[in-house]
Amino acid sequence: MTIAETRVKAALISSWKGSGRVTWRDAIGTIQNDRVILRYLRMGEVVGEDSFPFSSLSDINVNVPDSHKLNPEKEHFGMKFYVPGRGDLTLILTIGDNLLIYDENKFQEFVHTIFETLINGKSVKLLLARVKGGAINMESQWTDGSLRIVSVKSAKRGKTERNIVVLDPDRKPIPVFSDVEDLDVEQVDMNGKNVEAWKIKHFYVDETVTSFLYIPEKKTRLYVLRYLLKYIPGYFEFIMKVSKEFPTLQAEFKEVMEKELRELESLDEMEKQILMALYSGLNPLEVHQFLGLDEREIEEIYDRMIDKGLLKIVMIRKVVDLTREGRKIVNKLIEYGLVAM
């Protein structure tokens, strides 16, 4: 049964070919309960078909190098399969430039539906609010549940977003992945059996609690982590801590961290001091005095940092404020010990 369908550009990279060349084809992508189907098009006519069973799927939302992308400005979605007789295959989906043919919103929903198909209904066990107020909650017991992606309202921020919940036996959604404050792996007792479960510190109802989630299937754990990485990127550092069983994820994290370090090291000492001064709340018009610069020097540096996307102008006289990227850079500088508050 067809669940979703949209027009895509598709490329297939095989480990057997040993070639870095990427060939893009027009296709109609179809999601069924157990597979993704591509019907290739030429001049509007179907000229071939490929089927990719989810049972052969080994990873999803994998990193797509810019060199493989059709247009780096557009979203690309990579899936890895192992197909007997064809080896490891990386399927990359994106859209073309013709807005009469390709719909960006439909493509994004298509990608989200793949996640829903893989995650919805998967069985889990939940130990909800095992720790409350810093003490063991003896009333908390392991219960059976199933995963589902739904729109859920954050108890802490009051914002409605799509996220993964656990449906309890009464089909009540429990938003264990909303308002996460920490995430780790811990060995716990589950009815006399020692298991590795995710230890989730999260805001639930009106307080911070610690719950334990046991997902028996390794692939499902990977799909959940990939979903959270894609749709809640703020959980990046949490996910690093629970992904040690997935070498591909660890390699991607290492690549991201190395890239961040290169970006941080490209900042000169004066730029770092300015970022820290603004981050600590110093008036932008007084930064030059604080750093012993004249107004012309500071405005030249501001211009350079605005070009880098680290600052934005909020008033005519170069009254500046940190951008989101600027604040992120400061947090990384502190995290990597490159500056001190």
CSV table of C-alpha atoms in Angstrom, one decimal, residues 138-333:
chain,number,residue,atom,x,y,z
A,138,MET,CA,9.4,3.3,44.2
A,139,GLU,CA,6.0,3.5,42.5
A,140,SER,CA,7.6,3.6,39.1
A,141,GLN,CA,7.5,0.2,37.3
A,142,TRP,CA,8.5,-1.1,33.9
A,143,THR,CA,5.6,-1.0,31.4
A,144,ASP,CA,5.3,-2.1,27.8
A,145,GLY,CA,4.9,0.6,25.2
A,146,SER,CA,5.4,1.5,21.6
A,147,LEU,CA,7.0,4.4,19.8
A,148,ARG,CA,5.1,6.9,17.8
A,149,ILE,CA,5.9,10.2,16.1
A,150,VAL,CA,3.2,12.8,17.0
A,151,SER,CA,2.7,16.5,17.5
A,152,VAL,CA,3.3,17.1,21.2
A,153,LYS,CA,3.3,20.2,23.4
A,154,SER,CA,6.4,20.9,25.4
A,155,ALA,CA,5.5,21.1,29.1
A,156,LYS,CA,8.4,23.4,29.8
A,157,ARG,CA,8.3,25.8,26.8
A,158,GLY,CA,4.7,25.5,25.8
A,159,LYS,CA,5.7,24.9,22.1
A,160,THR,CA,4.0,22.3,20.0
A,161,GLU,CA,6.5,20.2,17.9
A,162,ARG,CA,6.7,16.8,16.3
A,163,ASN,CA,8.6,14.4,18.4
A,164,ILE,CA,8.9,10.7,19.4
A,165,VAL,CA,6.6,9.6,22.3
A,166,VAL,CA,6.0,6.3,24.0
A,167,LEU,CA,2.4,5.1,23.9
A,168,ASP,CA,1.6,3.3,27.2
A,169,PRO,CA,-0.8,0.3,27.2
A,170,ASP,CA,-3.7,2.7,27.3
A,171,ARG,CA,-2.4,4.5,24.2
A,172,LYS,CA,-1.6,7.6,26.3
A,173,PRO,CA,1.4,9.4,24.8
A,174,ILE,CA,4.4,10.0,27.2
A,175,PRO,CA,6.8,12.6,25.8
A,176,VAL,CA,10.1,11.2,27.0
A,177,PHE,CA,12.1,13.0,24.3
A,178,SER,CA,10.5,16.5,25.0
A,179,ASP,CA,12.5,18.9,27.1
A,180,VAL,CA,15.5,16.6,27.5
A,181,GLU,CA,18.1,17.8,29.9
A,182,ASP,CA,20.5,14.9,29.7
A,183,LEU,CA,20.8,11.5,28.0
A,184,ASP,CA,23.1,8.6,28.8
A,185,VAL,CA,23.3,4.8,28.8
A,186,GLU,CA,23.1,2.8,32.1
A,187,GLN,CA,22.8,-0.8,33.0
A,188,VAL,CA,19.6,-1.3,35.0
A,189,ASP,CA,17.5,-4.1,36.4
A,190,MET,CA,14.4,-4.9,34.4
A,191,ASN,CA,12.3,-7.5,36.3
A,192,GLY,CA,15.4,-9.5,37.3
A,193,LYS,CA,17.2,-9.0,34.0
A,194,ASN,CA,20.2,-6.7,33.6
A,195,VAL,CA,19.8,-4.5,30.5
A,196,GLU,CA,21.4,-1.4,28.9
A,197,ALA,CA,18.8,1.3,28.8
A,198,TRP,CA,18.7,5.0,27.9
A,199,LYS,CA,18.7,7.1,31.0
A,200,ILE,CA,16.7,10.2,30.1
A,201,LYS,CA,16.6,13.3,32.3
A,202,HIS,CA,13.6,15.3,31.2
A,203,PHE,CA,11.0,17.8,32.2
A,204,TYR,CA,7.7,15.9,32.7
A,205,VAL,CA,4.3,17.4,33.7
A,206,ASP,CA,5.7,20.0,36.2
A,207,GLU,CA,9.1,18.8,37.3
A,208,THR,CA,12.4,17.3,36.2
A,209,VAL,CA,12.5,13.5,36.4
A,210,THR,CA,14.7,10.7,35.2
A,211,SER,CA,13.2,7.9,33.2
A,212,PHE,CA,14.7,4.7,31.6
A,213,LEU,CA,13.8,3.6,28.1
A,214,TYR,CA,14.7,0.1,26.8
A,215,ILE,CA,14.6,-0.3,23.0
A,216,PRO,CA,15.4,-3.9,22.2
A,217,GLU,CA,16.1,-3.5,18.5
A,218,LYS,CA,19.5,-2.0,17.6
A,219,LYS,CA,18.2,-0.6,14.2
A,220,THR,CA,15.3,1.1,16.0
A,221,ARG,CA,17.7,2.7,18.4
A,222,LEU,CA,19.7,4.0,15.4
A,223,TYR,CA,16.6,5.3,13.7
A,224,VAL,CA,15.5,7.2,16.8
A,225,LEU,CA,18.9,8.8,17.2
A,226,ARG,CA,18.9,9.8,13.6
A,227,TYR,CA,15.5,11.3,13.9
A,228,LEU,CA,16.4,13.4,17.0
A,229,LEU,CA,19.6,14.5,15.3
A,230,LYS,CA,17.7,15.7,12.2
A,231,TYR,CA,14.7,17.3,13.9
A,232,ILE,CA,16.1,18.4,17.3
A,233,PRO,CA,19.7,19.3,16.5
A,234,GLY,CA,20.1,20.9,20.0
A,235,TYR,CA,20.3,17.3,21.3
A,236,PHE,CA,23.6,16.7,19.4
A,237,GLU,CA,25.8,16.4,22.5
A,238,PHE,CA,23.3,14.2,24.3
A,239,ILE,CA,23.2,11.8,21.4
A,240,MET,CA,27.0,11.6,21.2
A,241,LYS,CA,26.9,10.0,24.7
A,242,VAL,CA,24.5,7.2,23.7
A,243,SER,CA,25.7,6.4,20.2
A,244,LYS,CA,28.9,4.5,21.0
A,245,GLU,CA,27.4,1.3,19.5
A,246,PHE,CA,27.2,3.0,16.1
A,247,PRO,CA,30.6,3.6,14.5
A,248,THR,CA,29.2,5.6,11.6
A,249,LEU,CA,27.5,8.1,13.9
A,250,GLN,CA,30.7,8.4,16.0
A,251,ALA,CA,32.7,9.1,12.8
A,252,GLU,CA,30.2,11.8,11.8
A,253,PHE,CA,30.4,13.4,15.3
A,254,LYS,CA,34.2,13.4,15.1
A,255,GLU,CA,34.1,15.1,11.7
A,256,VAL,CA,31.7,17.7,13.0
A,257,MET,CA,33.9,18.4,16.0
A,258,GLU,CA,37.1,18.7,13.9
A,259,LYS,CA,35.3,21.1,11.6
A,260,GLU,CA,34.2,23.2,14.6
A,261,LEU,CA,37.7,23.3,16.0
A,262,ARG,CA,39.1,24.5,12.6
A,263,GLU,CA,36.4,27.2,12.5
A,264,LEU,CA,37.3,28.3,16.1
A,265,GLU,CA,41.0,28.3,15.4
A,266,SER,CA,40.4,30.6,12.4
A,267,LEU,CA,39.3,33.3,14.8
A,268,ASP,CA,42.0,35.7,15.8
A,269,GLU,CA,42.5,36.6,19.5
A,270,MET,CA,40.8,40.0,19.2
A,271,GLU,CA,37.6,38.4,17.6
A,272,LYS,CA,37.5,35.9,20.5
A,273,GLN,CA,37.8,38.7,23.1
A,274,ILE,CA,35.0,40.7,21.4
A,275,LEU,CA,32.7,37.7,21.3
A,276,MET,CA,33.3,37.0,25.0
A,277,ALA,CA,32.8,40.7,25.9
A,278,LEU,CA,29.5,40.9,24.1
A,279,TYR,CA,28.4,37.5,25.4
A,280,SER,CA,29.0,38.7,29.0
A,281,GLY,CA,26.7,41.7,28.4
A,282,LEU,CA,29.2,44.6,27.8
A,283,ASN,CA,27.7,47.5,25.9
A,284,PRO,CA,28.9,47.3,22.2
A,285,LEU,CA,29.7,51.0,22.3
A,286,GLU,CA,32.1,50.5,25.2
A,287,VAL,CA,33.9,47.4,23.9
A,288,HIS,CA,36.6,49.5,22.2
A,289,GLN,CA,37.5,51.1,25.6
A,290,PHE,CA,37.4,47.8,27.4
A,291,LEU,CA,39.9,46.3,24.8
A,292,GLY,CA,42.0,49.4,24.4
A,293,LEU,CA,41.0,50.1,20.8
A,294,ASP,CA,39.9,53.3,19.0
A,295,GLU,CA,36.4,53.4,17.5
A,296,ARG,CA,37.7,53.1,13.9
A,297,GLU,CA,39.6,49.8,14.8
A,298,ILE,CA,36.6,48.3,16.5
A,299,GLU,CA,34.2,49.1,13.7
A,300,GLU,CA,36.6,47.5,11.2
A,301,ILE,CA,36.6,44.3,13.3
A,302,TYR,CA,32.8,44.5,13.7
A,303,ASP,CA,32.5,44.7,9.9
A,304,ARG,CA,34.7,41.6,9.5
A,305,MET,CA,32.7,39.7,12.1
A,306,ILE,CA,29.4,40.8,10.5
A,307,ASP,CA,30.6,39.4,7.2
A,308,LYS,CA,31.4,36.1,9.0
A,309,GLY,CA,27.8,36.0,10.3
A,310,LEU,CA,28.9,36.3,14.0
A,311,LEU,CA,27.4,39.7,14.6
A,312,LYS,CA,24.4,41.7,13.4
A,313,ILE,CA,23.7,45.4,13.4
A,314,VAL,CA,20.9,46.5,15.7
A,315,MET,CA,21.4,50.3,15.6
A,316,ILE,CA,23.1,52.7,13.2
A,317,ARG,CA,26.3,53.4,15.2
A,318,LYS,CA,27.4,49.8,14.8
A,319,VAL,CA,25.6,48.8,17.9
A,320,VAL,CA,25.9,45.1,17.4
A,321,ASP,CA,24.6,41.9,19.0
A,322,LEU,CA,25.7,38.3,18.7
A,323,THR,CA,23.8,36.2,16.1
A,324,ARG,CA,22.7,32.7,16.9
A,325,GLU,CA,25.9,31.5,15.2
A,326,GLY,CA,28.0,33.9,17.3
A,327,ARG,CA,26.5,32.6,20.5
A,328,LYS,CA,27.1,29.0,19.4
A,329,ILE,CA,30.8,29.9,18.7
A,330,VAL,CA,31.2,31.3,22.2
A,331,ASN,CA,29.7,28.2,23.8
A,332,LYS,CA,32.1,26.1,21.7
A,333,LEU,CA,35.1,28.3,22.7
